[in-house]
């Protein structure tokens, strides 16, 4: 079905100066400029379709990811799209196991972010050529074909291909009903927009009141920099949202293990549902209750060690849809609810597709499940998320919702775009 | 004691075309060009001393690490050297926890390799200003000062600063004798130079015969690509070296967990001492017997989970001397012998300092311990290792042995150096 040969892969360093207003600030990232390495893939097909992909970054370092994308480009350019998605497992492994580039990962950090940006563009193009939103492409896909996109290396001790096939076969049962349910009711979301660490109490109150009015019932608060400050802010929010709404905490890797235990016990009175990233994201034995991981091998162990109560997938840190599929399937086997990480630049746009697929075709459950939502930067996307009363409404446009507006990309290109040129001439950046 | 303000940090992409002769080939890295991101730090001090640092890479991707080094440069340039080493823990954390760059790691992959290259240069400069080889600087250093170089974040549940202090205090006992012993007898080494995966049986035989003649008694073989091939090669080597010499295997992350167990059981008859990196380096629960890790948090868990029988430090993948110190101290507490990873470009030159310090001031034992040696590319270093009858003789020159010959750097600069220009014009690179 797919067609065309890749004739060009370009990548742009796009940055939004969010640090100016402390949007996105937390205990470890005090001044993030939400950014993306933004990939565009062109083919020689006459359909005029391009694939857009991105990975999310925090400002400085985006140029490093851009550099890594360029290093991978030779694996993509001049390939037939059919050659790529027809043996997607092989292509995935070609990127992640490049004999020279593997050394500077493997499958983690800069090279894995670059892999995600490139493969996100491939998935976008594939879905566009099929004329479907990505979630629908996945939902309609034959289980065998779907499994052929996953590299099972390093996870077969937790999940074999046969087990994955059984999960997907069972997922077909009542799939149609769940799809209709999603189209009608949407997927439940929680908001992180009210309580960034750098916000004043006044800002926090106003944002919280507005969110309640918009129907939000689940709220996440950034903590971990200063205990008395955390207590004051948690108290304030709990008072605002009342005893029945949900409250989640995120420490963004700030603590040592014992420190985390002590600190969280002081915040327990505010009844948080989970505490996110209490310590190093590498620390499986440090017992996070919810954690973002850098690859499937880390998720596998968190699941095997029963160190997770909720699992956060990430559309841009893992190796695109391919690796996220493997994690969704492992989560199903280990019966751990998936609550995706989102926010940043485009993470909401992308991850909604994955969690819709998860509900419709894998987990079949909404129990203890919700998808993060952050209300920033959607205006720069051509197909932004639709949130209605605190739920994600399934996107209808073909593709992976990854495409940004041309004008936004041009303006925010670092350092030559107008936005940056103005900031650089007017003030220190 | 240290002095001067850093006025420049430069970084060069240096590559050696080792893939042409299959040096360094293994089951996951079939065509490595041994390379380095090479950092030079200059100060305004009148002593004319510069700090040289590097991290090892495999060719492609070196430019990505170079890009990351440049992103970190602002943290180094214009700082007083005293400000850096006087609060080395703080400086280490400044690099590893940069609010924007942290996202594309943290403490792993490209950004961590870049951190290592920069800090290796700082340690080289510090040792040069003190007029001592790095190992001697460490051995003579007051335990409190030494601990002030280590960031204990994320490891206090395995090793507290107080415990580390006790280890170092005890290490002072009979330190003088051990130092003299090392100066006289050197530190035991094993060789990996005989059996790269891409070598023919004939090459393997000749190299093995030569090594035996030179006094080598410990040999490492690369395995993991093809089982019958591995059996043939292991048999050949075991016959060459006899039953009493040591044989180690390295699969370079090739297998799944069950695959590793099956494969290794087929090679058990050749009595390997260890099997290195059988599976993903992230897989703590996959039970490696010896593994290189990307940071102290991973090593901590391997130790806590008793998943390691030998521990391989790496002078260029961990965050320089600082992070290696924390790992040596954890290994001491958990009573696991350290057998450093070496080879590549400069890894032997650097890691010999760390293992000498480990013996003299931390472990005090040579039991089950040896340091890897690979006989490549030493001719490009100004202060190359001295190997005598299969032992490392302690280096005497001031610094961290990181400095390369100017001419070598110029010739091998990628892609503009003469060596590459010749290869590019004459053949595909």
mmCIF file of C-alpha atoms in Angstrom, chain B residues 11 70 125 154 174 197 208 272 283 307 314 320 341 365 426:
data_model
loop_
_atom_site.group_PDB
_atom_site.id
_atom_site.type_symbol
_atom_site.label_atom_id
_atom_site.label_comp_id
_atom_site.label_asym_id
_atom_site.label_seq_id
_atom_site.Cartn_x
_atom_site.Cartn_y
_atom_site.Cartn_z
ATOM 1 C CA UNK B 11 37.401 19.647 20.920
ATOM 2 C CA UNK B 70 30.599 22.276 22.797
ATOM 3 C CA UNK B 125 45.472 19.402 34.132
ATOM 4 C CA UNK B 154 21.279 8.364 43.954
ATOM 5 C CA UNK B 174 50.122 -0.328 54.409
ATOM 6 C CA UNK B 197 35.698 -11.546 15.780
ATOM 7 C CA UNK B 208 48.169 -16.169 20.359
ATOM 8 C CA UNK B 272 35.735 -19.442 30.553
ATOM 9 C CA UNK B 283 19.404 -5.452 31.996
ATOM 10 C CA UNK B 307 24.081 -9.721 39.415
ATOM 11 C CA UNK B 314 35.452 2.423 32.155
ATOM 12 C CA UNK B 320 35.559 10.569 34.608
ATOM 13 C CA UNK B 341 37.560 -2.322 30.575
ATOM 14 C CA UNK B 365 43.855 -7.018 46.809
ATOM 15 C CA UNK B 426 41.067 6.422 -2.725
#
